[in-house]
Amino acid sequence: MLKKLLLFGILVTSFSTQAQKEKILKLPSFDKPLFHYGFYLGANNNGYKISYAQSDFDNAEIEVESSIGFNVGLIADLRLHNNINLRFEPGLMSNTKTLRFKHIPGAENEKTREVGATYLHLPLLLKFSTNRLNNMRPYVIGGVSYDHNFSSNEKNSDDNFAGEFRTSTTNFMYEVGIGVDFYLSYFKFSPSIRGVFAINNEAIYDNKSPSQWTDPINFLGTRGVFLHLAFE
């Protein structure tokens, strides 16, 4: 993820150099109102960070394979200062992960679990922007979020012994990112790349022990990167 953030930073710097040549200001009064609104679209590649606990399965190894998911939502922006904005960006974040329990012998259906996650993503963020450079404005952004997982199966009585890997419904995450505002003729376009990291353990442990699926897990939390395209 660090490499992706660095690459994005290089691109922002390149765009900044080009923007110095621009002379006609577009949307010159865009940043003056106290409030403004917008929406966003995006794509994510979220996996899990896993740390292991001491258990009867000392050779435990869990492989995580993620797929490309999507993000969509709304933006409410409050200007706190010429260079600081408070943002609320409620939306949906969807992704599917495949867990392979490599320490479990036997059939593929015993050692593989597909975990779907559709989050109601409610982040509260602080955006720190540079001064405007003609028609662009680089920024960094970060904050925390409450995430409700509609696909968690937390209250499902079936666990891995019945083929169901369960995750928590209520989750908290933090995210950080870098981006750039582009002032166009009729709206502001703001691409950014962000990292998202779970704070709490999302694993729901099986009903009985020993469990070769959940006993080896000390912490399982969402970790990933997503491309965020905002239109304001």
Coordinates of C-alpha atoms in Angstrom, one line a residue:
M1 CA 0.0 0.0 0.0
L2 CA 2.9 2.4 0.8
K3 CA 4.2 2.0 -2.8
K4 CA 0.8 3.0 -4.1
L5 CA 0.6 6.0 -1.9
L6 CA 4.1 7.1 -3.0
L7 CA 3.2 6.6 -6.7
F8 CA 0.1 8.7 -6.2
G9 CA 2.2 11.4 -4.5
I10 CA 4.5 11.5 -7.5
L11 CA 1.5 11.9 -9.8
V12 CA 0.2 14.8 -7.7
T13 CA 3.5 16.5 -7.8
S14 CA 3.6 16.1 -11.6
F15 CA 0.1 17.6 -12.0
S16 CA 1.1 20.4 -9.6
T17 CA 4.0 21.4 -11.9
Q18 CA 1.8 21.4 -14.9
A19 CA -0.9 23.4 -13.1
Q20 CA 1.5 26.3 -12.6
K21 CA 1.1 27.1 -16.3
E22 CA -2.7 27.5 -16.0
K23 CA -3.8 31.2 -15.9
I24 CA -7.6 31.1 -16.0
L25 CA -9.1 30.3 -12.6
K26 CA -12.2 28.0 -12.7
L27 CA -14.8 28.1 -10.0
P28 CA -12.9 30.9 -8.2
S29 CA -15.5 31.1 -5.4
F30 CA -16.0 27.4 -4.8
D31 CA -14.2 27.3 -1.4
K32 CA -15.9 30.3 0.1
P33 CA -19.2 28.8 1.3
L34 CA -19.4 27.3 4.8
F35 CA -21.1 24.1 3.6
H36 CA -21.0 22.2 0.3
Y37 CA -22.1 18.7 -0.8
G38 CA -21.2 16.0 -3.3
F39 CA -21.0 12.3 -4.0
Y40 CA -18.3 9.8 -4.6
L41 CA -17.6 6.5 -6.5
G42 CA -14.7 4.2 -6.0
A43 CA -13.1 0.8 -6.1
N44 CA -11.4 -1.1 -3.2
N45 CA -9.1 -4.0 -2.7
N46 CA -9.6 -5.0 1.0
G47 CA -8.2 -8.0 2.6
Y48 CA -7.6 -9.0 6.3
K49 CA -4.7 -8.5 8.6
I50 CA -4.4 -11.7 10.7
S51 CA -2.4 -12.3 13.9
Y52 CA -2.2 -15.7 15.5
A53 CA -2.9 -16.9 19.0
Q54 CA -1.4 -19.8 20.9
S55 CA -3.6 -22.8 20.3
D56 CA -3.6 -26.5 19.6
F57 CA -2.8 -25.6 16.0
D58 CA 0.8 -24.3 16.2
N59 CA 1.3 -24.7 12.4
A60 CA -1.7 -22.5 11.6
E61 CA -1.5 -20.6 8.3
I62 CA -4.4 -18.7 6.9
E63 CA -4.1 -17.2 3.4
V64 CA -6.3 -14.2 2.4
E65 CA -7.3 -13.6 -1.2
S66 CA -9.3 -10.5 -1.9
S67 CA -11.3 -9.3 -5.0
I68 CA -12.0 -5.8 -6.3
G69 CA -15.0 -4.3 -4.6
F70 CA -16.8 -0.9 -4.9
N71 CA -17.5 2.2 -2.8
V72 CA -20.3 4.7 -3.4
G73 CA -21.7 7.4 -1.1
L74 CA -22.4 11.1 -0.4
I75 CA -20.2 13.9 0.9
A76 CA -21.1 16.7 3.4
D77 CA -18.2 19.2 3.8
L78 CA -17.9 21.9 6.5
R79 CA -15.1 24.5 6.1
L80 CA -13.4 25.0 9.4
H81 CA -10.5 27.1 8.1
N82 CA -9.1 28.1 4.7
N83 CA -7.1 24.9 4.7
I84 CA -9.0 22.6 7.0
N85 CA -12.4 20.9 6.3
L86 CA -14.5 18.5 8.3
R87 CA -16.1 15.9 6.1
F88 CA -18.8 13.3 6.6
E89 CA -18.9 10.7 3.8
P90 CA -21.6 8.1 4.4
G91 CA -21.7 5.3 1.9
L92 CA -21.5 1.6 1.1
M93 CA -18.3 -0.4 0.8
S94 CA -18.5 -3.9 -0.6
N95 CA -15.9 -6.6 -1.0
T96 CA -15.5 -10.4 -1.0
K97 CA -12.5 -12.2 0.6
T98 CA -11.5 -15.9 0.4
L99 CA -9.8 -17.5 3.4
R100 CA -7.7 -20.6 2.9
F101 CA -6.8 -22.5 6.0
K102 CA -3.7 -24.1 4.8
H103 CA -3.0 -26.1 8.0
I104 CA -6.3 -28.0 7.6
P105 CA -6.0 -31.3 5.6
G106 CA -8.7 -32.7 3.5
A107 CA -11.3 -31.5 1.1
E108 CA -11.3 -28.0 -0.4
N109 CA -14.7 -27.1 1.2
E110 CA -13.2 -27.8 4.7
K111 CA -10.2 -25.5 4.2
T112 CA -11.8 -22.7 2.2
R113 CA -14.3 -20.0 3.3
E114 CA -15.7 -17.2 1.2
V115 CA -16.4 -14.1 3.3
G116 CA -18.6 -11.4 1.9
A117 CA -18.7 -8.0 3.4
T118 CA -21.0 -5.1 2.7
Y119 CA -20.4 -2.2 5.1
L120 CA -22.5 0.8 5.8
H121 CA -19.4 3.1 6.0
L122 CA -19.8 6.2 8.2
P123 CA -16.4 8.1 8.3
L124 CA -15.8 11.4 9.9
L125 CA -12.7 12.9 8.4
L126 CA -10.4 16.0 8.5
K127 CA -9.1 17.2 5.2
F128 CA -5.9 19.4 5.2
S129 CA -5.4 21.2 1.9
T130 CA -2.6 23.3 0.6
N131 CA -3.3 26.8 -0.8
R132 CA -4.9 26.6 -4.2
L133 CA -2.4 26.3 -7.1
N134 CA -4.3 27.8 -10.0
N135 CA -6.9 25.0 -10.7
M136 CA -5.7 22.3 -8.4
R137 CA -5.2 21.8 -4.6
P138 CA -3.3 18.8 -3.1
Y139 CA -4.5 17.5 0.3
V140 CA -4.1 14.8 2.9
I141 CA -7.1 13.3 4.7
G142 CA -7.7 11.1 7.7
G143 CA -10.2 10.1 10.3
V144 CA -12.2 7.3 11.9
S145 CA -15.4 5.5 10.9
Y146 CA -18.2 3.3 12.2
D147 CA -18.9 0.4 9.9
H148 CA -22.0 -1.8 10.0
N149 CA -21.4 -5.1 8.2
F150 CA -24.7 -6.3 6.7
S151 CA -23.1 -9.6 5.7
S152 CA -21.5 -10.5 9.0
N153 CA -23.6 -13.6 10.1
E154 CA -22.7 -12.7 13.7
K155 CA -26.0 -13.9 15.0
N156 CA -26.1 -17.0 12.8
S157 CA -26.1 -20.2 15.0
D158 CA -24.2 -22.0 12.2
D159 CA -20.4 -21.7 12.5
N160 CA -17.5 -23.2 10.6
F161 CA -18.5 -26.7 11.6
A162 CA -21.6 -26.0 9.4
G163 CA -19.5 -24.2 6.7
E164 CA -20.1 -20.6 7.9
F165 CA -17.3 -18.2 8.8
R166 CA -18.8 -15.4 10.9
T167 CA -17.6 -11.8 11.4
S168 CA -18.7 -9.0 13.6
T169 CA -21.5 -6.7 12.7
T170 CA -20.2 -3.6 14.5
N171 CA -16.8 -2.4 13.5
F172 CA -14.6 0.7 13.9
M173 CA -11.9 1.7 11.4
Y174 CA -9.5 4.5 10.6
E175 CA -8.4 5.7 7.2
V176 CA -5.7 8.0 5.8
G177 CA -5.1 9.2 2.3
I178 CA -3.7 11.7 -0.1
G179 CA -5.4 13.4 -3.1
V180 CA -5.8 16.4 -5.2
D181 CA -8.7 18.7 -6.0
F182 CA -9.2 19.7 -9.7
Y183 CA -11.3 22.7 -10.3
L184 CA -13.2 22.2 -13.6
S185 CA -15.7 24.4 -15.4
Y186 CA -18.8 23.2 -13.6
F187 CA -17.7 21.1 -10.6
K188 CA -14.7 20.0 -8.6
F189 CA -13.2 16.6 -9.2
S190 CA -11.2 15.1 -6.4
P191 CA -9.4 11.7 -6.8
S192 CA -7.6 10.3 -3.8
I193 CA -6.1 7.0 -2.8
R194 CA -6.7 5.9 0.8
G195 CA -5.8 3.1 3.2
V196 CA -8.4 1.6 5.6
F197 CA -7.5 -0.3 8.8
A198 CA -9.8 -2.1 11.3
I199 CA -9.4 -1.2 15.0
N200 CA -11.4 -4.1 16.5
N201 CA -11.2 -7.8 16.0
E202 CA -13.8 -8.8 13.4
A203 CA -13.6 -12.6 14.0
I204 CA -16.5 -14.4 15.6
Y205 CA -15.3 -17.6 17.2
D206 CA -16.9 -20.9 16.7
N207 CA -19.4 -22.3 19.2
K208 CA -17.1 -25.1 20.4
S209 CA -13.4 -25.6 20.9
P210 CA -11.0 -26.8 19.6
S211 CA -11.8 -25.2 16.3
Q212 CA -9.2 -25.5 13.6
W213 CA -10.7 -22.5 11.9
T214 CA -11.0 -19.8 14.6
D215 CA -8.9 -21.0 17.6
P216 CA -5.6 -20.0 15.8
I217 CA -6.9 -16.4 15.3
N218 CA -6.0 -13.7 17.8
F219 CA -6.9 -10.8 15.6
L220 CA -8.7 -10.5 12.2
G221 CA -9.3 -7.0 10.8
T222 CA -10.0 -5.4 7.5
R223 CA -7.0 -3.8 5.8
G224 CA -6.9 -2.5 2.3
V225 CA -6.6 0.4 -0.1
F226 CA -9.2 2.1 -2.2
L227 CA -9.5 4.6 -5.0
H228 CA -11.9 7.4 -4.2
L229 CA -13.4 9.6 -6.9
A230 CA -15.3 12.6 -5.5
F231 CA -17.5 15.0 -7.5
E232 CA -18.4 18.2 -5.6

